[in-house]
Short mmCIF file of C-alpha atoms in Angstrom, two decimals:
data_model
loop_
_atom_site.label_atom_id
_atom_site.label_comp_id
_atom_site.label_asym_id
_atom_site.label_seq_id
_atom_site.Cartn_x
_atom_site.Cartn_y
_atom_site.Cartn_z
CA MET A 1 0.29 -8.64 37.75
CA HIS A 2 0.77 -5.82 40.24
CA LYS A 3 1.93 -2.35 39.20
CA ARG A 4 5.44 -1.66 40.50
CA ARG A 5 6.58 1.69 41.87
CA ALA A 6 10.16 2.79 42.44
CA HIS A 7 11.01 2.49 46.13
CA ASN A 8 14.39 2.85 47.81
CA ALA A 9 14.64 2.06 51.53
CA ALA A 10 17.00 0.13 53.77
CA ILE A 11 15.39 -2.84 55.47
CA GLU A 12 16.42 -5.60 57.87
CA PHE A 13 15.15 -9.16 57.74
CA SER A 14 15.70 -12.51 59.41
CA LEU A 15 15.30 -16.09 58.26
CA ASN A 16 15.98 -19.56 59.56
CA SER A 17 18.71 -21.61 57.90
CA MET A 18 20.00 -25.14 58.40
CA GLU A 19 23.74 -25.18 59.00
CA LEU A 20 25.54 -28.37 59.99
CA HIS A 21 22.22 -30.02 60.94
CA GLN A 22 21.27 -27.14 63.23
CA LEU A 23 18.57 -24.53 62.70
CA LYS A 24 20.13 -21.08 62.88
CA LYS A 25 18.45 -17.66 62.84
CA ILE A 26 20.15 -15.33 60.37
CA THR A 27 19.74 -11.55 60.46
CA ALA A 28 20.65 -9.60 57.33
CA GLY A 29 19.76 -6.43 55.51
CA GLY A 30 19.21 -5.01 52.10
CA THR A 31 17.65 -2.24 50.07
CA THR A 32 14.34 -2.21 48.27
CA SER A 33 14.27 -1.00 44.68
CA ASP A 34 10.57 -1.25 43.92
CA ILE A 35 7.30 -2.12 45.62
CA SER A 36 3.89 -3.33 44.48
CA ASP A 37 0.69 -4.50 46.14
CA GLY A 38 2.14 -8.01 46.01
CA GLY A 39 5.71 -7.55 47.19
CA ILE A 40 9.11 -5.91 46.86
CA SER A 41 12.32 -6.21 44.91
CA LEU A 42 15.17 -6.62 47.40
CA LEU A 43 18.91 -6.19 46.86
CA THR A 44 21.04 -7.88 49.52
CA ASP A 45 24.49 -9.37 50.04
CA TYR A 46 22.98 -12.38 51.85
CA PRO A 47 22.48 -15.37 49.49
CA ILE A 48 18.68 -15.63 49.64
CA GLU A 49 17.08 -18.44 47.64
CA PRO A 50 13.60 -19.10 46.24
CA GLY A 51 11.43 -20.50 49.01
CA HIS A 52 13.19 -18.67 51.85
CA VAL A 53 10.70 -17.05 54.20
CA LEU A 54 11.90 -13.60 55.26
CA ILE A 55 10.65 -11.87 58.39
CA PHE A 56 11.01 -8.10 58.09
CA ASN A 57 11.52 -6.41 61.45
CA ASN A 58 13.17 -3.11 60.77
CA GLY A 59 14.58 -2.02 64.12
CA LYS A 60 14.84 1.77 63.86
CA ASN A 61 12.21 2.41 61.19
CA PRO A 62 8.49 2.40 62.04
CA VAL A 63 7.68 -0.75 60.07
CA PRO A 64 5.42 -3.39 61.62
CA PRO A 65 6.69 -6.95 61.28
CA GLY A 66 6.01 -8.40 57.87
CA VAL A 67 6.58 -11.74 56.19
CA GLY A 68 7.50 -12.51 52.61
CA ILE A 69 8.55 -15.50 50.54
CA VAL A 70 11.39 -15.26 48.03
CA LYS A 71 9.97 -16.12 44.60
CA TRP A 72 13.02 -15.55 42.37
CA VAL A 73 16.66 -14.45 42.62
CA ARG A 74 19.44 -13.33 40.29
CA SER A 75 23.06 -12.38 40.86
CA GLU A 76 24.10 -8.75 40.47
CA GLY A 77 27.84 -8.66 41.03
CA VAL A 78 28.49 -9.58 44.66
CA ASN A 79 24.82 -8.99 45.56
CA ILE A 80 21.60 -10.90 45.06
CA ARG A 81 18.37 -9.33 43.81
CA GLY A 82 15.22 -11.17 44.81
CA GLY A 83 11.52 -10.83 44.26
CA VAL A 84 9.72 -11.18 47.59
CA GLU A 85 5.96 -11.77 47.77
CA PHE A 86 4.13 -10.43 50.83
CA ILE A 87 2.30 -13.19 52.72
CA GLY A 88 0.17 -13.45 55.82
CA GLU A 89 -2.23 -11.19 57.65
CA THR A 90 0.27 -8.35 58.08
CA ALA A 91 0.92 -7.94 54.33
CA LEU A 92 -1.26 -4.84 53.83
CA SER A 93 -0.05 -2.89 56.89
CA PHE A 94 3.56 -3.82 56.15
CA LYS A 95 3.27 -2.66 52.52
CA GLN A 96 1.71 0.65 53.60
CA ALA A 97 4.41 1.26 56.21
CA MET A 98 7.17 0.42 53.70
CA GLN A 99 5.78 2.95 51.22
CA ASN A 100 6.03 5.65 53.88
CA LEU A 101 9.80 5.04 54.30
CA SER A 102 10.84 6.26 50.86
#
């Protein structure tokens, strides 16, 4: 279990979704509420689901691209909160850059 720290920053992400038998790239955004060595808690109005692979590419903020997989979700009013685990080779640099945004 990783120790979580409060973290509040706006972030953009993209994912691929199948819609009407076509692969479509979706771009959405959200806000982090905490961060750990393993991932982030993300609040978004896009209906993310466990298993979705999110590519973080925050346009105006100095965050290198990062990748995460949605591990769990729960509804919070009209929004969705999800636990996103960092994956891939960029996980460490992405986590460090995210921490610098708050």
